[in-house]
Amino acid sequence: MTLLGTLSYAFSRSIKTMWINSFKFFMAYKGSLMVTDDLLLQGLQKCKSLGALAMVHAENGDAVAEGQQRMIDLGITGPEGHALSRPPILEGEATARAIRLAKFINTPLYVVHVMSIDAMEEIAKAKKEGQKVIGEPVVSGLVLDDSLLWDPDFTMASKYVMSPPIREAGHGKALQAALSSGILQLVGTDHCTFNSTQKAFGSDDFRKIPNGVNGLEERMHIVWDSMVETGKISVTDYVRVTSTECAKIFNIYPRKGAILEGSDADIIILNPQRSFIMGAHTPFKGMVEVTISRGRVVWEDGVLNIAPGSGRYVRMPPFGYIFDGIDKSDAAYRASLRAPVQRGKAAAA
């Protein structure tokens, strides 16, 4: 079976039998997960035909590999080498390339874990031009900077290794501003945790440090503290960027993302006046005190009350609102071609 045939079979089966309406492509991790441009183009085309949202991890994998070797050659083997080997320009380049390829195919694009001003500006430019591009920052990128990657304690520094990297001071504030203005639309977590023993696999070579940080439990608190408490967004916007927009993009609204008759009754109760310490000494204001799932209290006063197997799979129908207008723009494109031109046979010389 050809590569395109394999993609078609796998994607079609996921849509029809598993109700999965998004697929993620890695433009980084050369030699393992990285897709080439031709494969990305095929994937974008297949996603479009199925009504599935194409998502990209946007970093130039070839350049990152070159940057990693450059750091090793310079004797930089610690966690700081991770950030130095994959600077913001490589995230910006890959974001721009993915955006342009999605425009060529005329399909929506979702850029996951936007970590830099470089990537954010490419998304802003595309949205201004009317392209269907979604940008998602993550909590670590909104509030952290890369200074801890230079911590002399390897165990501490390695905790902050993720890709794209946490950036130097200034990027987080710019991402917060983009989230408040709507350039970036919702907040994810990119939650992928490893313990200190696992992180220590890369103690002599940053390339071997497992990539990933936490964020799942912290997301609602950090977004409230950094965005609502500071006046950057309203309470209504808080609901939008943490819940409603995600449900709409992935075509499960109003079952999710709303408190309405017929919705799943998944609710959190957040006390905006309650302060608490996250980690060893970081204070936050605004704490989730109760979590309700399908109308049942599953978390209260620090006590989890669930039974294994109680979760339900949520079907994700294809062709969400983000695909609205694609057919019309395809037709307009075809009408604009003024081709093929009808020509007679060339006269014999």
Short mmCIF file of C-alpha atoms in Angstrom, two decimals:
data_model
loop_
_atom_site.label_atom_id
_atom_site.label_comp_id
_atom_site.label_asym_id
_atom_site.label_seq_id
_atom_site.Cartn_x
_atom_site.Cartn_y
_atom_site.Cartn_z
CA MET A 1 0.00 0.00 0.00
CA THR A 2 1.30 3.49 -0.83
CA LEU A 3 2.00 6.07 1.88
CA LEU A 4 -1.08 8.05 0.84
CA GLY A 5 -3.13 4.85 0.84
CA THR A 6 -1.97 4.03 4.37
CA LEU A 7 -2.86 7.55 5.52
CA SER A 8 -6.27 7.35 3.86
CA TYR A 9 -7.10 4.02 5.48
CA ALA A 10 -5.93 5.01 8.97
CA PHE A 11 -7.60 8.42 8.93
CA SER A 12 -10.87 7.16 7.46
CA ARG A 13 -11.06 4.34 9.99
CA SER A 14 -10.48 6.78 12.86
CA ILE A 15 -13.24 9.10 11.67
CA LYS A 16 -15.78 6.35 10.96
CA THR A 17 -15.21 3.93 13.82
CA MET A 18 -13.58 5.96 16.59
CA TRP A 19 -15.05 9.40 15.92
CA ILE A 20 -11.69 11.19 16.02
CA ASN A 21 -11.82 14.54 14.21
CA SER A 22 -8.25 15.81 14.56
CA PHE A 23 -4.77 14.53 13.73
CA LYS A 24 -1.45 15.90 14.97
CA PHE A 25 1.63 16.18 12.78
CA PHE A 26 5.13 16.65 14.22
CA MET A 27 7.41 18.91 12.22
CA ALA A 28 10.14 18.26 14.82
CA TYR A 29 11.91 15.17 16.22
CA LYS A 30 13.98 14.20 13.19
CA GLY A 31 14.48 10.47 12.85
CA SER A 32 11.39 9.53 14.83
CA LEU A 33 8.16 11.52 14.64
CA MET A 34 9.04 14.23 12.11
CA VAL A 35 6.98 14.44 8.93
CA THR A 36 8.46 15.72 5.69
CA ASP A 37 6.69 18.41 3.70
CA ASP A 38 5.32 15.92 1.18
CA LEU A 39 3.82 13.80 3.95
CA LEU A 40 2.41 16.87 5.67
CA LEU A 41 0.80 17.94 2.40
CA GLN A 42 -0.79 14.51 2.01
CA GLY A 43 -2.00 14.62 5.59
CA LEU A 44 -3.49 18.09 5.18
CA GLN A 45 -5.31 16.98 2.03
CA LYS A 46 -6.69 13.88 3.70
CA CYS A 47 -7.78 15.81 6.80
CA LYS A 48 -9.63 18.26 4.56
CA SER A 49 -11.49 15.50 2.73
CA LEU A 50 -12.55 13.90 6.03
CA GLY A 51 -13.50 17.13 7.81
CA ALA A 52 -10.77 16.55 10.38
CA LEU A 53 -8.69 19.32 11.92
CA ALA A 54 -4.97 19.16 11.16
CA MET A 55 -2.79 20.06 14.14
CA VAL A 56 0.93 20.76 14.00
CA HIS A 57 3.84 20.79 16.42
CA ALA A 58 5.72 23.55 14.63
CA GLU A 59 9.51 23.43 14.83
CA ASN A 60 11.96 22.92 11.97
CA GLY A 61 13.20 19.43 12.76
CA ASP A 62 16.18 19.52 10.41
CA ALA A 63 17.43 22.80 11.85
CA VAL A 64 16.83 21.62 15.42
CA ALA A 65 19.01 18.57 14.76
CA GLU A 66 21.72 20.89 13.44
CA GLY A 67 21.34 23.14 16.48
CA GLN A 68 21.61 20.20 18.85
CA GLN A 69 24.85 19.03 17.26
CA ARG A 70 26.18 22.59 17.39
CA MET A 71 25.60 22.72 21.15
CA ILE A 72 27.25 19.33 21.69
CA ASP A 73 30.26 20.44 19.64
CA LEU A 74 30.51 23.49 21.91
CA GLY A 75 30.50 21.28 24.99
CA ILE A 76 27.02 22.40 26.07
CA THR A 77 25.37 19.19 27.27
CA GLY A 78 23.06 20.44 30.07
CA PRO A 79 19.37 21.45 29.94
CA GLU A 80 20.27 24.97 28.76
CA GLY A 81 21.43 23.34 25.52
CA HIS A 82 17.84 22.31 24.87
CA ALA A 83 16.65 25.91 24.60
CA LEU A 84 19.76 27.10 22.79
CA SER A 85 19.46 24.40 20.13
CA ARG A 86 15.87 25.25 19.12
CA PRO A 87 15.50 29.05 19.25
CA PRO A 88 12.25 30.91 18.51
CA ILE A 89 13.19 31.49 14.87
CA LEU A 90 12.84 27.75 14.20
CA GLU A 91 9.36 27.72 15.72
CA GLY A 92 8.43 30.76 13.68
CA GLU A 93 9.75 29.23 10.45
CA ALA A 94 7.85 25.99 10.90
CA THR A 95 4.67 27.81 11.89
CA ALA A 96 4.90 29.97 8.77
CA ARG A 97 5.55 26.92 6.58
CA ALA A 98 2.64 24.96 8.02
CA ILE A 99 0.34 27.96 7.58
CA ARG A 100 1.34 28.38 3.95
CA LEU A 101 0.95 24.69 3.16
CA ALA A 102 -2.50 24.70 4.80
CA LYS A 103 -3.40 27.74 2.69
CA PHE A 104 -2.22 25.91 -0.44
CA ILE A 105 -4.51 22.97 0.41
CA ASN A 106 -7.21 25.36 1.72
CA THR A 107 -7.84 23.55 4.98
CA PRO A 108 -8.00 24.79 8.60
CA LEU A 109 -4.88 24.52 10.75
CA TYR A 110 -4.43 24.26 14.51
CA VAL A 111 -0.99 25.22 15.87
CA VAL A 112 -0.45 23.55 19.24
CA HIS A 113 1.65 24.90 22.15
CA VAL A 114 2.57 28.28 20.65
CA MET A 115 5.58 29.27 22.76
CA SER A 116 7.14 32.27 21.04
CA ILE A 117 6.48 35.72 19.67
CA ASP A 118 7.82 34.47 16.34
CA ALA A 119 5.11 31.81 15.99
CA MET A 120 2.39 34.06 17.37
CA GLU A 121 3.14 36.77 14.82
CA GLU A 122 2.86 34.30 11.95
CA ILE A 123 -0.55 33.24 13.24
CA ALA A 124 -1.64 36.87 13.63
CA LYS A 125 -0.61 37.65 10.06
CA ALA A 126 -2.50 34.66 8.65
CA LYS A 127 -5.66 35.42 10.62
CA LYS A 128 -5.55 39.04 9.47
CA GLU A 129 -5.49 37.79 5.90
CA GLY A 130 -8.58 35.66 6.57
CA GLN A 131 -6.97 32.24 6.87
CA LYS A 132 -8.51 29.68 9.22
CA VAL A 133 -5.69 29.25 11.74
CA ILE A 134 -6.07 28.48 15.44
CA GLY A 135 -3.27 29.26 17.88
CA GLU A 136 -3.05 27.55 21.27
CA PRO A 137 -0.64 28.70 23.99
CA VAL A 138 -0.04 26.50 27.03
CA VAL A 139 0.15 27.50 30.67
CA SER A 140 3.91 26.97 30.93
CA GLY A 141 4.51 29.33 28.02
CA LEU A 142 2.21 31.99 29.45
CA VAL A 143 3.83 32.35 32.87
CA LEU A 144 7.33 30.84 32.88
CA ASP A 145 10.64 31.91 31.37
CA ASP A 146 13.71 29.88 30.51
CA SER A 147 15.89 31.06 33.40
CA LEU A 148 15.46 27.83 35.35
CA LEU A 149 17.06 25.86 32.51
CA TRP A 150 20.31 27.47 33.68
CA ASP A 151 19.83 26.32 37.29
CA PRO A 152 23.06 24.67 38.53
CA ASP A 153 20.99 21.80 39.92
CA PHE A 154 20.37 19.40 37.01
CA THR A 155 17.29 17.91 38.69
CA MET A 156 15.70 21.34 38.90
CA ALA A 157 16.73 22.48 35.41
CA SER A 158 15.63 19.28 33.66
CA LYS A 159 12.09 19.66 35.00
CA TYR A 160 11.60 22.56 32.59
CA VAL A 161 12.65 20.77 29.39
CA MET A 162 9.78 20.70 26.91
CA SER A 163 9.37 21.36 23.19
CA PRO A 164 9.07 23.94 21.86
CA PRO A 165 11.11 25.26 24.79
CA ILE A 166 9.96 27.66 27.46
CA ARG A 167 11.26 30.98 26.12
CA GLU A 168 13.21 33.85 27.58
CA ALA A 169 11.42 36.61 29.49
CA GLY A 170 9.10 38.68 27.32
CA HIS A 171 7.56 35.93 25.22
CA GLY A 172 5.07 34.94 27.93
CA LYS A 173 3.70 38.48 28.29
CA ALA A 174 3.34 38.76 24.52
CA LEU A 175 1.43 35.48 24.42
CA GLN A 176 -0.84 36.71 27.22
CA ALA A 177 -1.58 39.86 25.20
CA ALA A 178 -2.31 37.76 22.10
CA LEU A 179 -4.69 35.58 24.10
CA SER A 180 -6.52 38.59 25.48
CA SER A 181 -6.91 40.12 22.00
CA GLY A 182 -8.11 36.92 20.32
CA ILE A 183 -5.04 36.28 18.17
CA LEU A 184 -4.62 33.11 20.22
CA GLN A 185 -7.94 31.46 20.94
CA LEU A 186 -7.71 28.94 23.77
CA VAL A 187 -5.31 27.57 26.38
CA GLY A 188 -4.04 24.00 26.43
CA THR A 189 -1.70 22.15 28.78
CA ASP A 190 0.57 19.90 26.68
CA HIS A 191 0.66 17.86 29.88
CA CYS A 192 3.45 15.27 29.62
CA THR A 193 5.20 14.51 32.88
CA PHE A 194 8.31 12.54 33.79
CA ASN A 195 9.85 11.97 37.20
CA SER A 196 13.38 12.95 38.18
CA THR A 197 14.74 9.48 37.49
CA GLN A 198 13.41 9.57 33.95
CA LYS A 199 14.68 13.11 33.37
CA ALA A 200 18.11 11.95 34.56
CA PHE A 201 18.47 9.82 31.42
CA GLY A 202 19.83 12.99 29.84
CA SER A 203 22.20 14.01 32.62
CA ASP A 204 25.15 13.89 30.21
CA ASP A 205 23.29 14.87 27.03
CA PHE A 206 20.28 17.20 26.94
CA ARG A 207 19.03 15.44 23.81
CA LYS A 208 18.15 12.42 25.95
CA ILE A 209 16.10 14.33 28.55
CA PRO A 210 12.43 13.29 28.10
CA ASN A 211 10.50 16.33 26.90
CA GLY A 212 7.49 17.43 28.91
CA VAL A 213 6.09 19.39 31.83
CA ASN A 214 2.89 19.32 33.84
CA GLY A 215 -0.09 21.64 33.38
CA LEU A 216 -3.33 19.67 33.49
CA GLU A 217 -4.16 20.37 37.13
CA GLU A 218 -2.66 23.86 37.07
CA ARG A 219 -4.32 25.25 33.94
CA MET A 220 -7.54 26.65 35.39
CA HIS A 221 -5.76 28.23 38.36
CA ILE A 222 -2.92 29.78 36.37
CA VAL A 223 -5.17 31.24 33.68
CA TRP A 224 -7.38 32.80 36.36
CA ASP A 225 -4.47 34.23 38.33
CA SER A 226 -2.44 35.50 35.37
CA MET A 227 -5.25 36.66 33.09
CA VAL A 228 -8.42 37.42 35.10
CA GLU A 229 -6.88 38.71 38.33
CA THR A 230 -4.65 41.05 36.32
CA GLY A 231 -7.57 42.38 34.26
CA LYS A 232 -6.30 41.03 30.93
CA ILE A 233 -9.50 39.10 30.27
CA SER A 234 -13.00 39.04 31.72
CA VAL A 235 -14.67 36.15 33.55
CA THR A 236 -16.65 35.46 30.37
CA ASP A 237 -13.42 35.33 28.38
CA TYR A 238 -12.01 32.94 30.96
CA VAL A 239 -14.83 30.49 30.26
CA ARG A 240 -14.29 30.94 26.53
CA VAL A 241 -10.52 30.31 26.44
CA THR A 242 -10.62 27.39 28.87
CA SER A 243 -13.82 25.63 27.81
CA THR A 244 -16.26 26.98 25.23
CA GLU A 245 -13.87 27.69 22.36
CA CYS A 246 -12.30 24.26 22.62
CA ALA A 247 -15.71 22.57 22.52
CA LYS A 248 -16.69 24.57 19.44
CA ILE A 249 -13.43 23.95 17.57
CA PHE A 250 -13.63 20.21 18.15
CA ASN A 251 -17.34 20.14 17.29
CA ILE A 252 -18.76 18.96 20.61
CA TYR A 253 -20.55 22.19 21.58
CA PRO A 254 -23.04 22.54 23.28
CA ARG A 255 -22.67 19.07 24.78
CA LYS A 256 -19.44 20.45 26.21
CA GLY A 257 -18.40 24.03 26.88
CA ALA A 258 -21.81 25.27 28.06
CA ILE A 259 -24.21 25.03 30.97
CA LEU A 260 -27.41 24.33 29.08
CA GLU A 261 -30.25 21.84 29.07
CA GLY A 262 -28.93 18.69 27.41
CA SER A 263 -25.27 19.46 28.12
CA ASP A 264 -23.13 17.08 30.19
CA ALA A 265 -23.26 19.11 33.44
CA ASP A 266 -19.47 19.19 33.75
CA ILE A 267 -18.83 22.19 36.00
CA ILE A 268 -16.11 23.61 38.22
CA ILE A 269 -16.73 25.95 41.13
CA LEU A 270 -13.86 28.39 41.50
CA ASN A 271 -13.47 30.62 44.52
CA PRO A 272 -11.87 33.86 43.22
CA GLN A 273 -11.05 35.04 46.76
CA ARG A 274 -9.18 31.96 47.87
CA SER A 275 -5.39 32.08 47.72
CA PHE A 276 -3.08 29.07 47.83
CA ILE A 277 0.51 28.06 47.30
CA MET A 278 1.41 26.02 44.24
CA GLY A 279 4.59 23.98 44.55
CA ALA A 280 7.05 25.12 47.20
CA HIS A 281 6.41 28.85 47.35
CA THR A 282 4.41 30.24 44.39
CA PRO A 283 1.23 32.04 45.52
CA PHE A 284 -1.90 32.04 43.36
CA LYS A 285 -5.32 33.58 43.78
CA GLY A 286 -8.43 31.79 42.60
CA MET A 287 -8.86 28.13 43.45
CA VAL A 288 -11.11 25.37 42.14
CA GLU A 289 -12.93 23.96 45.16
CA VAL A 290 -15.48 21.63 43.54
CA THR A 291 -15.55 19.66 40.29
CA ILE A 292 -18.81 18.19 39.00
CA SER A 293 -18.90 15.58 36.23
CA ARG A 294 -22.23 14.78 34.57
CA GLY A 295 -24.00 16.28 37.55
CA ARG A 296 -22.05 14.34 40.17
CA VAL A 297 -19.51 15.85 42.58
CA VAL A 298 -16.19 14.12 41.86
CA TRP A 299 -13.79 16.49 43.64
CA GLU A 300 -14.36 18.51 46.80
CA ASP A 301 -12.09 19.71 49.58
CA GLY A 302 -9.12 17.91 48.06
CA VAL A 303 -10.91 14.54 47.94
CA LEU A 304 -11.31 12.66 44.65
CA ASN A 305 -14.51 10.60 44.50
CA ILE A 306 -14.66 8.54 41.31
CA ALA A 307 -14.81 4.87 40.36
CA PRO A 308 -12.61 3.27 37.68
CA GLY A 309 -14.48 2.94 34.41
CA SER A 310 -16.90 5.76 35.08
CA GLY A 311 -15.61 7.87 32.22
CA ARG A 312 -17.35 8.04 28.87
CA TYR A 313 -15.86 8.34 25.43
CA VAL A 314 -16.97 11.51 23.69
CA ARG A 315 -17.53 11.17 19.95
CA MET A 316 -16.03 14.01 17.91
CA PRO A 317 -18.04 14.55 14.68
CA PRO A 318 -16.16 15.81 11.61
CA PHE A 319 -16.69 19.09 9.77
CA GLY A 320 -16.91 21.51 12.68
CA TYR A 321 -17.64 25.19 12.21
CA ILE A 322 -14.03 25.87 11.30
CA PHE A 323 -14.75 24.20 7.93
CA ASP A 324 -17.60 26.60 7.10
CA GLY A 325 -16.98 28.32 3.78
CA ILE A 326 -14.22 25.98 2.58
CA ASP A 327 -16.33 24.66 -0.32
CA LYS A 328 -17.15 28.19 -1.46
CA SER A 329 -13.53 29.32 -1.36
CA ASP A 330 -12.52 26.20 -3.30
CA ALA A 331 -15.11 27.04 -5.96
CA ALA A 332 -13.90 30.65 -6.10
CA TYR A 333 -10.34 29.42 -6.57
CA ARG A 334 -11.32 27.15 -9.45
CA ALA A 335 -13.27 29.96 -11.09
CA SER A 336 -10.27 32.27 -10.86
CA LEU A 337 -7.89 30.02 -12.75
CA ARG A 338 -9.02 30.90 -16.29
CA ALA A 339 -7.68 27.52 -17.31
CA PRO A 340 -7.30 25.20 -19.05
CA VAL A 341 -6.87 27.31 -22.18
CA GLN A 342 -8.23 25.72 -25.34
CA ARG A 343 -5.47 25.72 -27.99
CA GLY A 344 -5.28 24.32 -31.48
CA LYS A 345 -2.52 21.99 -32.53
CA ALA A 346 0.75 23.72 -33.35
CA ALA A 347 1.45 24.00 -37.06
CA ALA A 348 4.16 21.71 -38.43
CA ALA A 349 7.50 23.40 -38.92
#
